Amino acid sequence: MTATTTRHEIVPLTFGGFAFQGRIVRGPGVREEPIVLVGGAFQHMDAWGRIERDLLAETDVITVDLPGWGAADRLPPEYGVDFLAGALDHLLDQVAPGPVHMVGASYGSGVAHRWAQLRPDRISRLMLVGTMTHVTGRLRTRIARSVELAEQGRHEEFTAEVLDLMLSREPGVRRQAAVRRCLRGLVETMSEADVGKYLDNTRRLLDHPGDDAAVLPVPVLVTTGEHDPLTTPRLSREAAARCADARFTTIYGADHLVHLERPTEVVDLALRFFGGRPLSGLPYCGPVEHVVCGVAR
């Protein structure tokens, strides 16, 4: 797709006194509801790459730097997920007042999930990539350790901790060396403001009380890489079990950064799910489990 076939629009907004912005990319021919992408802690709204490009063949794409993300204002950790869901709702009221599909990835999955709980009338289908209901145990200790290292300015150790949290060393992960170099470069070049946002967002994650047990009534697909060391397949499966109508699967040859390692497969899975097409027998993922109110079917 060439630059002449798409139109970009930046939408500056303020919510609760914090500046943030959304971005709309309009494809050449719209046949589906727009797809909203809510990314992780290191994901800026213009950094979706091949995921965005391939989705544009089907529909418009909306991305966002919510407060605390990217170029948006820093957001103190006492502002929780409900505030971020409110900011997302404010954006979508402006740019997509009708139904949307949504992808929430990693840190952004909690915001996407909460928005869908609050506005089930506005969402057709929800895909969560690398998610969990809450942070406990050894994982909580390791994430807190990354905060401690960042606070102390021990940047080399902080970088190593972040990489080990997100990336697997298991053989068979696609583009493993390239993705590791990419993430290392991103973390090593973080500005003081970027580190501050990481600290705020990670404290917000650690302070988050978890899912409030309200059942999400819309169709949901939960997935992650089969080797994800952060939001492991077990944790992701537990998140799927909290939904009224969910599918769960893992993508082969990937870890937490599945969108970089297997972007073509992530897009194919998303478009199949959003389009209501069958998910069975796909060569790049495990068997798709249908979970209805916590019960596998």
XYZ file of C-alpha atoms in Angstrom:
297
model
C 0.000 0.000 0.000
C 1.434 3.374 -0.943
C 1.268 6.609 0.997
C -1.258 7.991 -1.518
C -3.858 5.378 -0.594
C -4.084 6.309 3.091
C -4.968 9.489 4.975
C -3.576 10.284 8.416
C -5.176 12.563 10.984
C -3.790 13.494 14.417
C -6.417 14.365 17.030
C -5.074 16.347 20.036
C -7.233 16.051 23.149
C -7.270 16.784 26.865
C -8.869 14.607 29.525
C -8.876 15.434 33.218
C -6.249 18.099 32.608
C -3.820 15.768 30.791
C -2.978 16.219 27.113
C -2.906 13.178 24.848
C -3.608 12.387 21.232
C -5.204 9.919 18.910
C -4.335 9.064 15.344
C -6.667 7.920 12.578
C -5.375 6.220 9.443
C -8.021 5.741 6.801
C -7.625 2.874 4.384
C -8.562 2.881 0.698
C -11.801 0.997 1.175
C -13.707 0.449 4.410
C -15.690 -2.779 4.766
C -15.560 -3.341 8.532
C -15.869 -1.357 11.754
C -12.676 0.606 12.494
C -10.052 -1.240 14.508
C -8.683 0.512 17.585
C -5.149 -0.438 18.699
C -4.192 0.174 22.354
C -0.542 -0.723 22.801
C 1.857 -1.623 25.574
C 4.057 0.489 27.820
C 6.792 0.858 25.173
C 4.399 1.206 22.227
C 3.846 4.645 20.713
C 0.764 5.219 18.600
C 2.740 5.449 15.349
C 4.821 2.310 15.942
C 2.461 -0.483 14.858
C 4.299 -1.039 11.577
C 3.159 -4.072 9.602
C 0.200 -4.678 11.902
C -1.289 -1.314 10.967
C -0.347 -1.603 7.296
C -2.036 -4.968 6.856
C -5.163 -4.027 8.816
C -5.626 -1.001 6.558
C -6.397 -3.328 3.672
C -9.708 -4.022 5.429
C -10.666 -0.945 7.423
C -9.617 2.268 9.148
C -7.184 2.037 12.056
C -7.238 4.203 15.184
C -4.188 4.350 17.461
C -3.648 6.366 20.623
C -1.054 7.730 23.014
C -3.139 7.837 26.177
C -1.930 9.922 29.140
C 1.323 8.322 30.260
C 2.137 6.929 26.790
C 4.427 8.205 24.059
C 4.183 11.953 23.494
C 1.246 12.402 25.893
C 1.530 14.041 29.299
C 2.977 12.040 32.160
C 0.202 10.521 34.298
C 0.777 10.045 38.054
C 0.290 6.432 39.182
C -2.676 7.260 41.419
C -4.746 7.682 38.244
C -5.979 4.174 37.584
C -7.288 2.105 34.715
C -10.752 3.663 34.929
C -9.230 7.083 34.194
C -7.400 5.691 31.163
C -10.578 3.984 29.957
C -12.303 7.352 30.291
C -9.621 9.021 28.179
C -10.000 6.314 25.537
C -13.765 6.814 25.572
C -13.274 10.564 25.124
C -11.173 9.936 22.013
C -13.613 7.454 20.517
C -16.562 9.756 21.144
C -14.766 12.265 18.905
C -13.530 10.021 16.098
C -15.611 6.808 16.058
C -19.051 7.235 17.625
C -20.268 3.931 16.179
C -19.246 0.363 17.037
C -15.553 -0.553 16.833
C -13.332 -3.590 17.053
C -10.448 -3.259 19.490
C -7.028 -4.824 20.070
C -5.468 -4.312 23.499
C -1.865 -5.463 23.843
C 0.158 -5.988 27.021
C -0.230 -2.950 29.320
C -2.941 -1.643 26.993
C -4.997 -4.815 27.345
C -6.223 -3.792 30.797
C -7.423 -0.434 29.466
C -9.136 -2.054 26.477
C -10.795 -4.642 28.723
C -12.048 -1.992 31.140
C -13.391 0.214 28.341
C -15.276 -2.768 26.919
C -16.770 -3.453 30.361
C -17.917 0.150 30.660
C -19.099 0.552 27.055
C -20.256 -2.851 25.751
C -22.676 -1.018 23.467
C -19.731 0.527 21.615
C -17.594 -2.536 20.936
C -18.304 -5.353 18.508
C -15.382 -7.669 19.323
C -12.301 -7.435 21.532
C -8.892 -9.059 21.032
C -6.480 -9.122 23.979
C -2.827 -9.916 23.250
C -0.588 -10.718 26.213
C -2.935 -10.081 29.128
C -3.590 -11.146 32.714
C -6.147 -10.319 35.385
C -3.646 -9.172 38.044
C 0.042 -9.296 39.000
C 1.027 -11.646 41.821
C 3.828 -13.817 43.145
C 7.229 -14.056 41.516
C 6.156 -11.932 38.553
C 5.164 -9.099 40.863
C 8.564 -9.293 42.558
C 10.395 -9.121 39.239
C 8.354 -6.204 37.926
C 8.909 -4.336 41.195
C 12.620 -5.061 40.803
C 12.611 -3.290 37.426
C 11.133 -0.217 39.132
C 13.840 -0.314 41.793
C 16.614 -0.540 39.199
C 15.170 2.345 37.178
C 14.789 4.513 40.279
C 18.426 3.886 41.218
C 19.700 4.742 37.749
C 21.145 1.254 37.242
C 20.266 1.409 33.586
C 22.262 -1.564 32.330
C 20.657 -3.867 34.901
C 17.256 -2.294 34.227
C 17.628 -3.005 30.515
C 18.563 -6.629 31.178
C 15.601 -7.063 33.536
C 13.112 -5.635 31.025
C 14.436 -7.887 28.263
C 14.248 -10.970 30.463
C 10.705 -10.095 31.527
C 9.417 -9.800 27.969
C 11.577 -12.056 25.811
C 12.061 -15.804 25.876
C 15.353 -17.562 25.239
C 13.581 -20.709 24.078
C 14.677 -21.939 20.646
C 12.157 -21.504 17.866
C 11.052 -17.928 18.589
C 10.819 -16.132 15.245
C 13.084 -13.120 14.621
C 14.460 -13.644 18.118
C 17.796 -11.873 17.704
C 16.332 -8.954 15.728
C 13.520 -8.340 18.209
C 15.946 -8.528 21.138
C 18.169 -5.922 19.458
C 15.153 -3.722 18.785
C 13.896 -3.825 22.372
C 17.392 -3.368 23.793
C 17.921 -0.287 21.626
C 14.552 1.114 22.683
C 15.237 0.666 26.400
C 18.851 1.846 26.247
C 17.855 5.122 24.567
C 14.981 5.976 26.917
C 15.004 9.616 27.945
C 14.537 10.753 31.524
C 10.893 11.491 30.670
C 10.467 7.999 29.207
C 11.869 6.411 32.366
C 9.500 8.538 34.444
C 6.537 7.301 32.420
C 7.727 3.709 32.788
C 7.872 4.159 36.567
C 4.392 5.718 36.689
C 2.833 3.094 34.443
C 4.485 0.169 36.198
C 3.421 1.419 39.622
C -0.099 1.802 38.213
C 0.049 -1.813 37.039
C 1.292 -3.052 40.420
C -1.363 -1.029 42.271
C -4.184 -2.191 39.998
C -6.566 -4.317 42.099
C -7.257 -6.586 39.148
C -10.414 -7.528 37.334
C -13.488 -6.465 39.307
C -15.143 -9.789 38.358
C -17.716 -8.090 36.123
C -18.267 -10.482 33.233
C -17.397 -8.989 29.861
C -20.443 -9.611 27.645
C -18.871 -9.108 24.193
C -17.016 -11.762 22.146
C -13.341 -11.846 23.157
C -10.238 -13.489 21.705
C -7.268 -13.846 24.069
C -3.886 -14.822 22.675
C -0.176 -14.553 23.312
C 3.037 -16.197 22.181
C 3.490 -19.803 23.242
C 6.778 -18.835 24.964
C 5.561 -15.604 26.620
C 7.443 -15.306 29.957
C 5.464 -12.266 31.167
C 1.768 -12.801 30.467
C 2.196 -16.548 30.214
C -0.301 -18.763 28.396
C -1.625 -19.855 31.801
C -2.250 -16.264 32.915
C -3.792 -15.377 29.558
C -6.060 -18.418 29.730
C -7.212 -17.322 33.199
C -8.103 -13.910 31.749
C -10.164 -15.573 29.010
C -12.061 -17.535 31.639
C -13.395 -14.267 33.110
C -15.298 -13.459 29.918
C -18.804 -14.535 28.954
C -17.810 -15.667 25.455
C -14.074 -16.029 24.829
C -11.666 -17.859 22.568
C -8.123 -18.595 23.693
C -5.077 -19.740 21.741
C -1.309 -19.316 21.641
C 0.727 -18.332 18.605
C 3.620 -20.611 17.760
C 7.184 -19.330 17.584
C 6.549 -16.195 19.643
C 6.820 -14.726 23.128
C 5.420 -11.508 24.648
C 6.405 -9.419 21.606
C 4.344 -11.565 19.269
C 3.286 -8.499 17.250
C 6.935 -8.021 16.198
C 7.800 -11.683 15.793
C 4.708 -12.813 13.870
C 2.851 -9.700 12.654
C 1.296 -11.361 9.610
C -0.180 -14.096 11.774
C -1.482 -11.638 14.382
C -3.293 -9.685 11.656
C -4.732 -12.826 10.081
C -6.004 -14.039 13.448
C -7.499 -10.627 14.257
C -9.284 -10.240 10.922
C -10.669 -13.767 11.096
C -12.008 -13.140 14.589
C -13.397 -9.679 13.854
C -15.024 -10.997 10.688
C -16.640 -13.949 12.461
C -14.702 -16.456 10.371
C -13.552 -19.887 11.631
C -10.386 -20.017 13.747
C -9.900 -23.768 13.724
C -7.022 -25.509 11.956
C -4.738 -22.488 11.582
C -1.119 -23.594 11.089
C 0.450 -20.825 13.169
C -1.442 -21.279 16.446
C -2.554 -23.953 18.854
C -6.067 -25.346 19.104
C -8.571 -22.583 19.780
C -10.382 -23.150 23.048
C -13.900 -21.752 23.395
C -14.546 -20.610 26.959
C -18.081 -19.662 28.006
C -18.252 -18.058 31.470
C -15.156 -19.957 32.559
C -16.205 -23.324 31.139
C -14.268 -24.767 28.188
C -16.458 -25.976 25.317
